[in-house]
Amino acid sequence: MSKKITSKVTWVGKTDWELKKFHGDEFSTHRGSSYNSYLIKDKKAALIDTVWMPYDKEFVGKLKKEIDLNKIDFIIANHGEVDHSGSLPALMSEIPNTPIYCTANAVKSIKGQYHKDWNFVVVKTGDKLNLGDTELTFIEAPMLHWPDTMFSYLSGENILFSNDGFGQHFATESLFNDTVDQSQLYEEALKYYANILTPFSVMVTKKIKEIMQMNLPIDTICPSHGLIWRENPIEIVKKYLAWADGYKENQISIVYDTMWNSTRKMAEAIACGIEQADKEVTIKLLNSSKFDKTDIITEVFRSKAILVGSPTVNNGYLYSTAGILELIRGMKMKNKYAAAFGSYGWSGESVKMINEELTKAGFTLIDEGFKTLWTPDEDVTEKLREYGRNFAAKLQE
Ligand code: FEO
């Protein structure tokens, strides 16, 4: 069902309650998602973004109930990724000459995916498109999170269409930020930031400051996923500035995998020591072969320090440890400490190799880590608790 945002702007997107994995298998979406498309009806009509390809016919059918497709004067493609451009082929088969306003990079990404020579109009930051009483201003936002991304600002209605920026994977009927549980909303917004935007934090800060300097009155932020920020939209902007600035909470995450429980016992003993030394810190133990990887990245993003553990297997570490270390590396997180641990029976390379990966990922190593030969006995377990106490103490220095 379409929904009115303002007298001139209608949401014509798709709420995807079934979505549990996004970006292939990369991103868990426990609360589903939505692909937000917006129809602006002024003297001229403009459509901002479309929805993911599996829903293209449903989307075009719904759009026809809102407007004669031939009366859409402009299509705005803020971003070429398939979750927003995927219904263009179905739509353009009906209105093939309608101009598509987008960045030069979006022409490349859209043509590269659909191989169609549609009527593209390339726009740059500051270019405007008059719709009658209102006007769109385009703001390029490269690498937030693709090179082709842009935001569009609608004067008069004072709406920033921010595409993936400020989005969350959160399916709701209600559509607006003030109608849902706030802790759930910010949990999803943070998870989205942690997993999609963290590598581009420098650009996030720069773009927000640039938009602030434009002095545009912003009453509403309409992202391309999840809830629309109509109540106090500056709050999520402030959160983004904090998340982009080496964000950390008073949390330590212990991310480990284990074959026969020796490394798990090490993780639990270290956690016990941390808890003995610091009653305030939140400690999370996350088995990387059992926990969802998107949720682990979210916990790492929240943490001031992490410990990564794996036994030594075939002169290396376990598969799930390799996977999570690669994800962590790609996030380019700043301002975080780390250490490695693991059990071994003979060669014992895992700790050294994990240390190397943590260093590559930009983490500051607290020390050389902790290796345990075979299974920790009570003596070693106490040494692990002591290691945990020292780890917590060093973070408090
Ligand atoms: Fe929601 Fe980058 O697409």
mmCIF file of C-alpha atoms and ligand atoms in Angstrom:
data_model
loop_
_atom_site.group_PDB
_atom_site.id
_atom_site.type_symbol
_atom_site.label_atom_id
_atom_site.label_comp_id
_atom_site.label_asym_id
_atom_site.label_seq_id
_atom_site.Cartn_x
_atom_site.Cartn_y
_atom_site.Cartn_z
ATOM 1 C CA MET A 1 0.000 0.000 0.000
ATOM 2 C CA SER A 2 1.225 3.496 -0.825
ATOM 3 C CA LYS A 3 1.542 5.951 2.039
ATOM 4 C CA LYS A 4 1.471 9.734 2.200
ATOM 5 C CA ILE A 5 4.581 11.374 3.602
ATOM 6 C CA THR A 6 3.469 14.950 2.902
ATOM 7 C CA SER A 7 0.791 16.427 0.640
ATOM 8 C CA LYS A 8 3.197 16.210 -2.296
ATOM 9 C CA VAL A 9 5.262 13.123 -1.435
ATOM 10 C CA THR A 10 4.010 9.528 -1.357
ATOM 11 C CA TRP A 11 5.953 6.391 -0.374
ATOM 12 C CA VAL A 12 5.523 3.829 -3.141
ATOM 13 C CA GLY A 13 8.119 1.316 -1.931
ATOM 14 C CA LYS A 14 8.019 -2.321 -0.905
ATOM 15 C CA THR A 15 8.131 -3.670 2.632
ATOM 16 C CA ASP A 16 9.967 -6.988 2.589
ATOM 17 C CA TRP A 17 8.969 -8.854 5.736
ATOM 18 C CA GLU A 18 10.502 -12.099 4.461
ATOM 19 C CA LEU A 19 14.030 -10.819 3.899
ATOM 20 C CA LYS A 20 16.418 -12.556 6.274
ATOM 21 C CA LYS A 21 19.655 -12.212 4.265
ATOM 22 C CA PHE A 22 20.753 -9.259 2.177
ATOM 23 C CA HIS A 23 23.691 -8.699 -0.164
ATOM 24 C CA GLY A 24 23.509 -12.400 -0.996
ATOM 25 C CA ASP A 25 24.324 -14.106 2.285
ATOM 26 C CA GLU A 26 26.396 -11.222 3.660
ATOM 27 C CA PHE A 27 24.005 -9.250 5.834
ATOM 28 C CA SER A 28 21.455 -10.734 8.234
ATOM 29 C CA THR A 29 18.174 -8.843 8.339
ATOM 30 C CA HIS A 30 16.405 -10.296 11.360
ATOM 31 C CA ARG A 31 13.669 -7.673 11.156
ATOM 32 C CA GLY A 32 13.234 -7.743 7.360
ATOM 33 C CA SER A 33 13.674 -4.549 5.367
ATOM 34 C CA SER A 34 12.026 -2.177 2.948
ATOM 35 C CA TYR A 35 13.014 -0.701 -0.393
ATOM 36 C CA ASN A 36 11.746 2.849 -0.232
ATOM 37 C CA SER A 37 10.670 4.616 -3.399
ATOM 38 C CA TYR A 38 9.078 8.041 -3.304
ATOM 39 C CA LEU A 39 6.733 9.772 -5.744
ATOM 40 C CA ILE A 40 6.717 13.578 -5.730
ATOM 41 C CA LYS A 41 3.643 15.116 -7.334
ATOM 42 C CA ASP A 42 4.032 18.840 -7.886
ATOM 43 C CA LYS A 43 3.368 20.652 -11.173
ATOM 44 C CA LYS A 44 5.866 18.128 -12.455
ATOM 45 C CA ALA A 45 6.162 14.584 -11.097
ATOM 46 C CA ALA A 46 9.383 12.873 -10.055
ATOM 47 C CA LEU A 47 10.005 9.328 -8.869
ATOM 48 C CA ILE A 48 12.906 8.786 -6.496
ATOM 49 C CA ASP A 49 14.463 5.298 -6.793
ATOM 50 C CA THR A 50 12.599 2.041 -7.403
ATOM 51 C CA VAL A 51 12.576 -1.311 -5.554
ATOM 52 C CA TRP A 52 14.459 -4.618 -5.761
ATOM 53 C CA MET A 53 13.929 -6.602 -8.960
ATOM 54 C CA PRO A 54 11.850 -9.539 -7.545
ATOM 55 C CA TYR A 55 9.134 -7.005 -6.753
ATOM 56 C CA ASP A 56 9.280 -5.047 -10.044
ATOM 57 C CA LYS A 57 5.834 -5.993 -11.370
ATOM 58 C CA GLU A 58 4.200 -5.356 -8.004
ATOM 59 C CA PHE A 59 5.989 -2.004 -7.855
ATOM 60 C CA VAL A 60 4.933 -0.874 -11.323
ATOM 61 C CA GLY A 61 1.363 -2.013 -10.655
ATOM 62 C CA LYS A 62 1.256 -0.045 -7.415
ATOM 63 C CA LEU A 63 2.756 3.000 -9.067
ATOM 64 C CA LYS A 64 0.042 2.927 -11.744
ATOM 65 C CA LYS A 65 -2.564 3.280 -9.020
ATOM 66 C CA GLU A 66 -0.863 6.502 -7.900
ATOM 67 C CA ILE A 67 -0.108 8.079 -11.254
ATOM 68 C CA ASP A 68 -0.438 7.568 -14.990
ATOM 69 C CA LEU A 69 3.128 6.440 -15.706
ATOM 70 C CA ASN A 70 3.283 8.794 -18.696
ATOM 71 C CA LYS A 71 2.845 11.679 -16.277
ATOM 72 C CA ILE A 72 6.132 10.873 -14.499
ATOM 73 C CA ASP A 73 8.390 13.643 -15.797
ATOM 74 C CA PHE A 74 11.616 12.599 -14.112
ATOM 75 C CA ILE A 75 13.121 9.517 -12.508
ATOM 76 C CA ILE A 76 15.821 10.170 -9.920
ATOM 77 C CA ALA A 77 18.258 7.302 -9.356
ATOM 78 C CA ASN A 78 20.138 8.176 -6.181
ATOM 79 C CA HIS A 79 22.119 4.909 -6.361
ATOM 80 C CA GLY A 80 22.483 2.100 -8.896
ATOM 81 C CA GLU A 81 22.542 -0.921 -6.591
ATOM 82 C CA VAL A 82 19.904 -3.472 -7.584
ATOM 83 C CA ASP A 83 17.783 -3.047 -4.451
ATOM 84 C CA HIS A 84 16.969 0.480 -5.675
ATOM 85 C CA SER A 85 17.412 0.288 -9.442
ATOM 86 C CA GLY A 86 16.102 -3.266 -9.915
ATOM 87 C CA SER A 87 12.645 -2.229 -11.113
ATOM 88 C CA LEU A 88 13.980 0.191 -13.733
ATOM 89 C CA PRO A 89 13.820 -2.376 -16.578
ATOM 90 C CA ALA A 90 10.132 -3.094 -15.880
ATOM 91 C CA LEU A 91 9.330 0.596 -15.458
ATOM 92 C CA MET A 92 11.327 1.785 -18.463
ATOM 93 C CA SER A 93 9.674 -0.794 -20.709
ATOM 94 C CA GLU A 94 6.499 1.258 -20.158
ATOM 95 C CA ILE A 95 7.993 4.770 -20.283
ATOM 96 C CA PRO A 96 11.264 4.305 -22.220
ATOM 97 C CA ASN A 97 11.998 7.980 -22.877
ATOM 98 C CA THR A 98 11.554 9.312 -19.357
ATOM 99 C CA PRO A 99 14.806 10.971 -18.261
ATOM 100 C CA ILE A 100 16.767 9.326 -15.437
ATOM 101 C CA TYR A 101 18.670 11.886 -13.344
ATOM 102 C CA CYS A 102 21.742 10.410 -11.698
ATOM 103 C CA THR A 103 25.487 10.852 -11.219
ATOM 104 C CA ALA A 104 28.018 10.037 -13.938
ATOM 105 C CA ASN A 105 29.037 6.978 -11.934
ATOM 106 C CA ALA A 106 25.412 5.833 -11.714
ATOM 107 C CA VAL A 107 25.183 5.867 -15.516
ATOM 108 C CA LYS A 108 28.082 3.387 -15.441
ATOM 109 C CA SER A 109 26.614 1.191 -12.690
ATOM 110 C CA ILE A 110 23.074 1.168 -14.145
ATOM 111 C CA LYS A 111 24.247 0.573 -17.723
ATOM 112 C CA GLY A 112 26.666 -2.069 -16.443
ATOM 113 C CA GLN A 113 23.837 -4.026 -14.857
ATOM 114 C CA TYR A 114 20.951 -3.587 -17.307
ATOM 115 C CA HIS A 115 22.779 -2.853 -20.595
ATOM 116 C CA LYS A 116 20.199 -0.300 -21.687
ATOM 117 C CA ASP A 117 20.863 3.096 -23.176
ATOM 118 C CA TRP A 118 18.108 4.940 -21.341
ATOM 119 C CA ASN A 119 17.760 8.729 -21.377
ATOM 120 C CA PHE A 120 20.301 9.500 -18.651
ATOM 121 C CA VAL A 121 20.785 13.067 -17.433
ATOM 122 C CA VAL A 122 24.016 13.428 -15.469
ATOM 123 C CA VAL A 123 23.839 15.710 -12.427
ATOM 124 C CA LYS A 124 26.431 17.081 -10.032
ATOM 125 C CA THR A 125 26.316 18.585 -6.557
ATOM 126 C CA GLY A 126 24.287 21.797 -6.599
ATOM 127 C CA ASP A 127 22.348 21.035 -9.790
ATOM 128 C CA LYS A 128 18.652 21.748 -9.393
ATOM 129 C CA LEU A 129 15.456 20.435 -10.927
ATOM 130 C CA ASN A 130 12.348 22.590 -10.705
ATOM 131 C CA LEU A 131 9.118 20.691 -10.071
ATOM 132 C CA GLY A 132 6.793 23.712 -9.667
ATOM 133 C CA ASP A 133 6.365 24.885 -6.100
ATOM 134 C CA THR A 134 9.240 22.664 -5.031
ATOM 135 C CA GLU A 135 12.724 22.059 -6.329
ATOM 136 C CA LEU A 136 15.152 19.167 -6.085
ATOM 137 C CA THR A 137 18.814 19.862 -5.340
ATOM 138 C CA PHE A 138 21.277 17.053 -5.975
ATOM 139 C CA ILE A 139 24.216 16.329 -3.662
ATOM 140 C CA GLU A 140 26.778 13.771 -4.803
ATOM 141 C CA ALA A 141 27.798 11.412 -1.997
ATOM 142 C CA PRO A 142 30.469 9.175 -3.514
ATOM 143 C CA MET A 143 31.346 6.046 -1.488
ATOM 144 C CA LEU A 144 28.309 6.359 0.752
ATOM 145 C CA HIS A 145 28.461 3.571 -0.049
ATOM 146 C CA TRP A 146 29.052 3.225 -3.813
ATOM 147 C CA PRO A 147 30.860 5.675 -6.107
ATOM 148 C CA ASP A 148 27.504 6.427 -7.767
ATOM 149 C CA THR A 149 25.570 7.500 -4.662
ATOM 150 C CA MET A 150 23.869 10.865 -4.334
ATOM 151 C CA PHE A 151 21.339 12.491 -2.034
ATOM 152 C CA SER A 152 18.418 14.597 -3.281
ATOM 153 C CA TYR A 153 16.940 17.473 -1.299
ATOM 154 C CA LEU A 154 13.368 18.695 -1.860
ATOM 155 C CA SER A 155 12.798 22.358 -1.004
ATOM 156 C CA GLY A 156 9.393 23.423 0.265
ATOM 157 C CA GLU A 157 8.789 20.015 1.817
ATOM 158 C CA ASN A 158 12.282 20.151 3.389
ATOM 159 C CA ILE A 159 13.016 16.485 2.791
ATOM 160 C CA LEU A 160 16.450 14.932 2.369
ATOM 161 C CA PHE A 161 16.272 11.728 0.332
ATOM 162 C CA SER A 162 19.439 10.119 1.642
ATOM 163 C CA ASN A 163 19.304 6.731 -0.078
ATOM 164 C CA ASP A 164 21.270 4.134 1.964
ATOM 165 C CA GLY A 165 22.507 6.815 4.386
ATOM 166 C CA PHE A 166 20.528 6.772 7.672
ATOM 167 C CA GLY A 167 18.824 3.543 6.553
ATOM 168 C CA GLN A 168 18.009 0.462 8.594
ATOM 169 C CA HIS A 169 16.841 -3.020 7.671
ATOM 170 C CA PHE A 170 13.573 -2.851 9.550
ATOM 171 C CA ALA A 171 10.211 -3.897 8.102
ATOM 172 C CA THR A 172 7.244 -2.093 9.643
ATOM 173 C CA GLU A 173 3.746 -1.090 8.647
ATOM 174 C CA SER A 174 4.099 2.264 10.312
ATOM 175 C CA LEU A 175 6.985 3.716 8.263
ATOM 176 C CA PHE A 176 7.896 6.570 10.641
ATOM 177 C CA ASN A 177 10.638 6.666 13.279
ATOM 178 C CA ASP A 178 8.376 7.867 16.099
ATOM 179 C CA THR A 179 6.039 4.873 15.764
ATOM 180 C CA VAL A 180 8.435 2.067 16.693
ATOM 181 C CA ASP A 181 10.467 0.886 19.673
ATOM 182 C CA GLN A 182 13.401 3.300 19.810
ATOM 183 C CA SER A 183 15.956 0.787 21.070
ATOM 184 C CA GLN A 184 15.095 -1.580 18.200
ATOM 185 C CA LEU A 185 15.279 1.267 15.695
ATOM 186 C CA TYR A 186 18.703 2.483 16.834
ATOM 187 C CA GLU A 187 19.951 -1.109 17.135
ATOM 188 C CA GLU A 188 19.111 -1.646 13.460
ATOM 189 C CA ALA A 189 20.487 1.758 12.425
ATOM 190 C CA LEU A 190 23.774 1.016 14.234
ATOM 191 C CA LYS A 191 23.996 -2.489 12.748
ATOM 192 C CA TYR A 192 23.466 -0.960 9.298
ATOM 193 C CA TYR A 193 26.150 1.656 9.889
ATOM 194 C CA ALA A 194 28.601 -0.867 11.370
ATOM 195 C CA ASN A 195 28.313 -3.283 8.462
ATOM 196 C CA ILE A 196 27.793 -0.979 5.473
ATOM 197 C CA LEU A 197 29.244 2.438 6.218
ATOM 198 C CA THR A 198 32.117 1.944 8.681
ATOM 199 C CA PRO A 199 34.783 1.698 5.950
ATOM 200 C CA PHE A 200 33.632 5.101 4.655
ATOM 201 C CA SER A 201 33.450 6.945 7.980
ATOM 202 C CA VAL A 202 35.768 9.761 6.846
ATOM 203 C CA MET A 203 33.428 10.469 3.931
ATOM 204 C CA VAL A 204 30.380 10.261 6.220
ATOM 205 C CA THR A 205 31.722 13.016 8.467
ATOM 206 C CA LYS A 206 32.759 15.155 5.508
ATOM 207 C CA LYS A 207 29.398 14.820 3.755
ATOM 208 C CA ILE A 208 27.368 15.606 6.870
ATOM 209 C CA LYS A 209 29.457 18.735 7.493
ATOM 210 C CA GLU A 210 29.085 19.766 3.845
ATOM 211 C CA ILE A 211 25.292 19.427 4.023
ATOM 212 C CA MET A 212 25.170 21.307 7.337
ATOM 213 C CA GLN A 213 27.089 24.169 5.715
ATOM 214 C CA MET A 214 24.480 24.324 2.942
ATOM 215 C CA ASN A 215 22.004 25.463 5.634
ATOM 216 C CA LEU A 216 19.130 23.505 4.126
ATOM 217 C CA PRO A 217 16.147 23.268 6.450
ATOM 218 C CA ILE A 218 15.606 19.532 6.931
ATOM 219 C CA ASP A 219 12.298 18.466 8.493
ATOM 220 C CA THR A 220 12.401 14.858 7.313
ATOM 221 C CA ILE A 221 15.058 12.370 6.225
ATOM 222 C CA CYS A 222 13.746 9.724 3.839
ATOM 223 C CA PRO A 223 16.261 6.881 3.487
ATOM 224 C CA SER A 224 15.938 4.037 1.016
ATOM 225 C CA HIS A 225 15.598 1.345 3.699
ATOM 226 C CA GLY A 226 13.466 1.217 6.810
ATOM 227 C CA LEU A 227 11.931 3.980 8.834
ATOM 228 C CA ILE A 228 11.562 7.613 7.781
ATOM 229 C CA TRP A 229 13.098 10.071 10.250
ATOM 230 C CA ARG A 230 10.300 12.636 10.685
ATOM 231 C CA GLU A 231 10.585 13.202 14.447
ATOM 232 C CA ASN A 232 13.804 14.913 15.453
ATOM 233 C CA PRO A 233 15.801 13.821 12.373
ATOM 234 C CA ILE A 234 18.908 15.562 13.697
ATOM 235 C CA GLU A 235 19.224 12.759 16.274
ATOM 236 C CA ILE A 236 20.269 10.159 13.690
ATOM 237 C CA VAL A 237 22.625 12.716 12.099
ATOM 238 C CA LYS A 238 24.309 13.179 15.505
ATOM 239 C CA LYS A 239 24.517 9.404 15.902
ATOM 240 C CA TYR A 240 26.210 9.149 12.502
ATOM 241 C CA LEU A 241 28.775 11.769 13.504
ATOM 242 C CA ALA A 242 29.516 9.741 16.656
ATOM 243 C CA TRP A 243 29.615 6.395 14.838
ATOM 244 C CA ALA A 244 31.957 7.841 12.209
ATOM 245 C CA ASP A 245 34.387 9.100 14.847
ATOM 246 C CA GLY A 246 36.179 5.950 16.105
ATOM 247 C CA TYR A 247 33.053 4.847 17.946
ATOM 248 C CA LYS A 248 33.326 2.605 20.997
ATOM 249 C CA GLU A 249 31.260 1.682 24.011
ATOM 250 C CA ASN A 250 32.524 0.267 27.294
ATOM 251 C CA GLN A 251 32.483 -3.232 25.851
ATOM 252 C CA ILE A 252 34.998 -6.022 25.227
ATOM 253 C CA SER A 253 34.057 -8.745 22.752
ATOM 254 C CA ILE A 254 35.724 -12.150 22.743
ATOM 255 C CA VAL A 255 35.339 -13.690 19.301
ATOM 256 C CA TYR A 256 36.519 -17.288 19.173
ATOM 257 C CA ASP A 257 36.080 -20.667 17.562
ATOM 258 C CA THR A 258 36.909 -23.994 19.152
ATOM 259 C CA MET A 259 37.294 -27.647 18.098
ATOM 260 C CA TRP A 260 37.286 -29.587 21.382
ATOM 261 C CA ASN A 261 36.433 -26.768 23.802
ATOM 262 C CA SER A 262 39.985 -25.858 24.900
ATOM 263 C CA THR A 263 39.825 -22.440 23.218
ATOM 264 C CA ARG A 264 36.272 -21.948 24.533
ATOM 265 C CA LYS A 265 37.541 -22.635 28.068
ATOM 266 C CA MET A 266 40.300 -20.101 27.465
ATOM 267 C CA ALA A 267 37.721 -17.525 26.289
ATOM 268 C CA GLU A 268 35.604 -18.079 29.395
ATOM 269 C CA ALA A 269 38.574 -17.858 31.775
ATOM 270 C CA ILE A 270 39.770 -14.600 30.166
ATOM 271 C CA ALA A 271 36.217 -13.233 30.396
ATOM 272 C CA CYS A 272 36.144 -14.187 34.082
ATOM 273 C CA GLY A 273 39.389 -12.287 34.682
ATOM 274 C CA ILE A 274 38.127 -9.193 32.848
ATOM 275 C CA GLU A 275 34.961 -9.263 34.926
ATOM 276 C CA GLN A 276 37.005 -9.575 38.152
ATOM 277 C CA ALA A 277 39.020 -6.480 37.232
ATOM 278 C CA ASP A 278 36.252 -4.315 35.765
ATOM 279 C CA LYS A 279 32.685 -4.596 37.008
ATOM 280 C CA GLU A 280 31.447 -1.891 34.627
ATOM 281 C CA VAL A 281 32.550 -3.271 31.282
ATOM 282 C CA THR A 282 30.153 -5.270 29.091
ATOM 283 C CA ILE A 283 31.727 -8.571 28.035
ATOM 284 C CA LYS A 284 30.386 -10.582 25.103
ATOM 285 C CA LEU A 285 31.534 -14.061 24.120
ATOM 286 C CA LEU A 286 30.822 -14.784 20.477
ATOM 287 C CA ASN A 287 31.589 -18.132 18.881
ATOM 288 C CA SER A 288 32.286 -17.171 15.276
ATOM 289 C CA SER A 289 31.120 -20.524 13.921
ATOM 290 C CA LYS A 290 27.749 -20.232 15.657
ATOM 291 C CA PHE A 291 26.927 -16.517 15.783
ATOM 292 C CA ASP A 292 25.697 -14.514 12.823
ATOM 293 C CA LYS A 293 28.663 -12.708 11.281
ATOM 294 C CA THR A 294 26.784 -9.428 10.779
ATOM 295 C CA ASP A 295 25.902 -9.408 14.466
ATOM 296 C CA ILE A 296 29.537 -10.129 15.378
ATOM 297 C CA ILE A 297 30.712 -7.139 13.307
ATOM 298 C CA THR A 298 28.110 -5.013 15.107
ATOM 299 C CA GLU A 299 29.495 -6.124 18.492
ATOM 300 C CA VAL A 300 33.087 -5.515 17.364
ATOM 301 C CA PHE A 301 32.025 -2.021 16.198
ATOM 302 C CA ARG A 302 30.625 -1.332 19.687
ATOM 303 C CA SER A 303 33.725 -2.618 21.464
ATOM 304 C CA LYS A 304 36.718 -0.694 22.774
ATOM 305 C CA ALA A 305 38.740 -3.913 22.503
ATOM 306 C CA ILE A 306 38.393 -7.433 21.171
ATOM 307 C CA LEU A 307 40.073 -10.767 21.782
ATOM 308 C CA VAL A 308 40.155 -13.196 18.883
ATOM 309 C CA GLY A 309 40.758 -16.878 19.610
ATOM 310 C CA SER A 310 41.277 -20.019 17.597
ATOM 311 C CA PRO A 311 43.098 -23.288 18.126
ATOM 312 C CA THR A 312 45.937 -24.057 15.741
ATOM 313 C CA VAL A 313 44.774 -26.278 12.886
ATOM 314 C CA ASN A 314 46.963 -27.246 9.918
ATOM 315 C CA ASN A 315 49.506 -24.560 10.864
ATOM 316 C CA GLY A 316 46.794 -21.890 10.868
ATOM 317 C CA TYR A 317 43.457 -20.995 12.426
ATOM 318 C CA LEU A 318 39.911 -22.207 11.959
ATOM 319 C CA TYR A 319 37.767 -21.356 8.940
ATOM 320 C CA SER A 320 35.284 -19.170 10.851
ATOM 321 C CA THR A 321 38.186 -17.232 12.415
ATOM 322 C CA ALA A 322 39.589 -16.587 8.934
ATOM 323 C CA GLY A 323 36.180 -15.385 7.766
ATOM 324 C CA ILE A 324 35.511 -13.018 10.648
ATOM 325 C CA LEU A 325 39.062 -11.613 10.531
ATOM 326 C CA GLU A 326 38.558 -10.832 6.833
ATOM 327 C CA LEU A 327 35.264 -9.068 7.560
ATOM 328 C CA ILE A 328 36.874 -7.110 10.394
ATOM 329 C CA ARG A 329 39.780 -6.096 8.139
ATOM 330 C CA GLY A 330 37.438 -4.722 5.497
ATOM 331 C CA MET A 331 35.621 -2.498 8.004
ATOM 332 C CA LYS A 332 38.708 -0.326 8.653
ATOM 333 C CA MET A 333 37.601 0.332 12.239
ATOM 334 C CA LYS A 334 39.609 2.876 14.188
ATOM 335 C CA ASN A 335 40.496 3.410 17.820
ATOM 336 C CA LYS A 336 40.306 -0.196 19.008
ATOM 337 C CA TYR A 337 42.596 -2.553 20.926
ATOM 338 C CA ALA A 338 42.981 -6.283 20.457
ATOM 339 C CA ALA A 339 44.737 -9.483 21.469
ATOM 340 C CA ALA A 340 44.781 -13.096 20.305
ATOM 341 C CA PHE A 341 44.576 -16.427 22.098
ATOM 342 C CA GLY A 342 44.236 -20.106 21.277
ATOM 343 C CA SER A 343 45.073 -23.664 22.220
ATOM 344 C CA TYR A 344 47.432 -25.953 20.336
ATOM 345 C CA GLY A 345 48.842 -29.453 20.454
ATOM 346 C CA TRP A 346 52.143 -29.155 18.578
ATOM 347 C CA SER A 347 52.951 -26.343 16.101
ATOM 348 C CA GLY A 348 50.909 -23.477 17.632
ATOM 349 C CA GLU A 349 50.897 -20.781 14.922
ATOM 350 C CA SER A 350 47.334 -19.482 15.361
ATOM 351 C CA VAL A 351 48.006 -16.709 17.895
ATOM 352 C CA LYS A 352 50.872 -15.205 15.902
ATOM 353 C CA MET A 353 48.812 -15.361 12.689
ATOM 354 C CA ILE A 354 45.748 -13.779 14.312
ATOM 355 C CA ASN A 355 47.974 -11.005 15.663
ATOM 356 C CA GLU A 356 49.202 -10.314 12.136
ATOM 357 C CA GLU A 357 45.639 -10.059 10.814
ATOM 358 C CA LEU A 358 44.519 -7.812 13.685
ATOM 359 C CA THR A 359 47.449 -5.496 13.001
ATOM 360 C CA LYS A 360 46.562 -5.379 9.300
ATOM 361 C CA ALA A 361 42.989 -4.519 10.304
ATOM 362 C CA GLY A 362 44.263 -1.442 12.169
ATOM 363 C CA PHE A 363 43.820 -2.699 15.743
ATOM 364 C CA THR A 364 46.422 -1.868 18.378
ATOM 365 C CA LEU A 365 47.720 -5.076 19.980
ATOM 366 C CA ILE A 366 47.701 -5.033 23.773
ATOM 367 C CA ASP A 367 50.371 -7.747 23.979
ATOM 368 C CA GLU A 368 51.633 -10.863 22.195
ATOM 369 C CA GLY A 369 48.549 -12.911 23.182
ATOM 370 C CA PHE A 370 48.107 -16.168 25.068
ATOM 371 C CA LYS A 371 48.818 -19.719 23.827
ATOM 372 C CA THR A 372 47.813 -22.830 25.742
ATOM 373 C CA LEU A 373 49.306 -26.269 25.092
ATOM 374 C CA TRP A 374 46.461 -28.819 24.975
ATOM 375 C CA THR A 375 43.636 -28.178 27.432
ATOM 376 C CA PRO A 376 43.960 -25.584 30.217
ATOM 377 C CA ASP A 377 44.287 -27.169 33.671
ATOM 378 C CA GLU A 378 43.468 -25.246 36.854
ATOM 379 C CA ASP A 379 46.924 -23.645 36.925
ATOM 380 C CA VAL A 380 46.632 -22.395 33.333
ATOM 381 C CA THR A 381 43.028 -21.375 33.887
ATOM 382 C CA GLU A 382 44.143 -19.094 36.719
ATOM 383 C CA LYS A 383 46.865 -17.674 34.436
ATOM 384 C CA LEU A 384 44.151 -16.978 31.845
ATOM 385 C CA ARG A 385 42.050 -15.193 34.477
ATOM 386 C CA GLU A 386 45.117 -13.166 35.386
ATOM 387 C CA TYR A 387 45.634 -12.423 31.692
ATOM 388 C CA GLY A 388 42.025 -11.180 31.547
ATOM 389 C CA ARG A 389 42.560 -9.001 34.637
ATOM 390 C CA ASN A 390 45.692 -7.481 33.102
ATOM 391 C CA PHE A 391 43.928 -6.964 29.774
ATOM 392 C CA ALA A 392 41.139 -5.016 31.496
ATOM 393 C CA ALA A 393 43.657 -3.059 33.570
ATOM 394 C CA LYS A 394 45.659 -2.005 30.504
ATOM 395 C CA LEU A 395 42.480 -0.683 28.869
ATOM 396 C CA GLN A 396 41.788 1.385 31.971
ATOM 397 C CA GLU A 397 45.251 3.021 31.946
HETATM 398 FE FE1 FEO B 1 20.415 -0.248 -0.452
HETATM 399 FE FE2 FEO B 1 23.496 0.229 -1.595
HETATM 400 O O1 FEO B 1 21.752 -0.337 -1.703
#
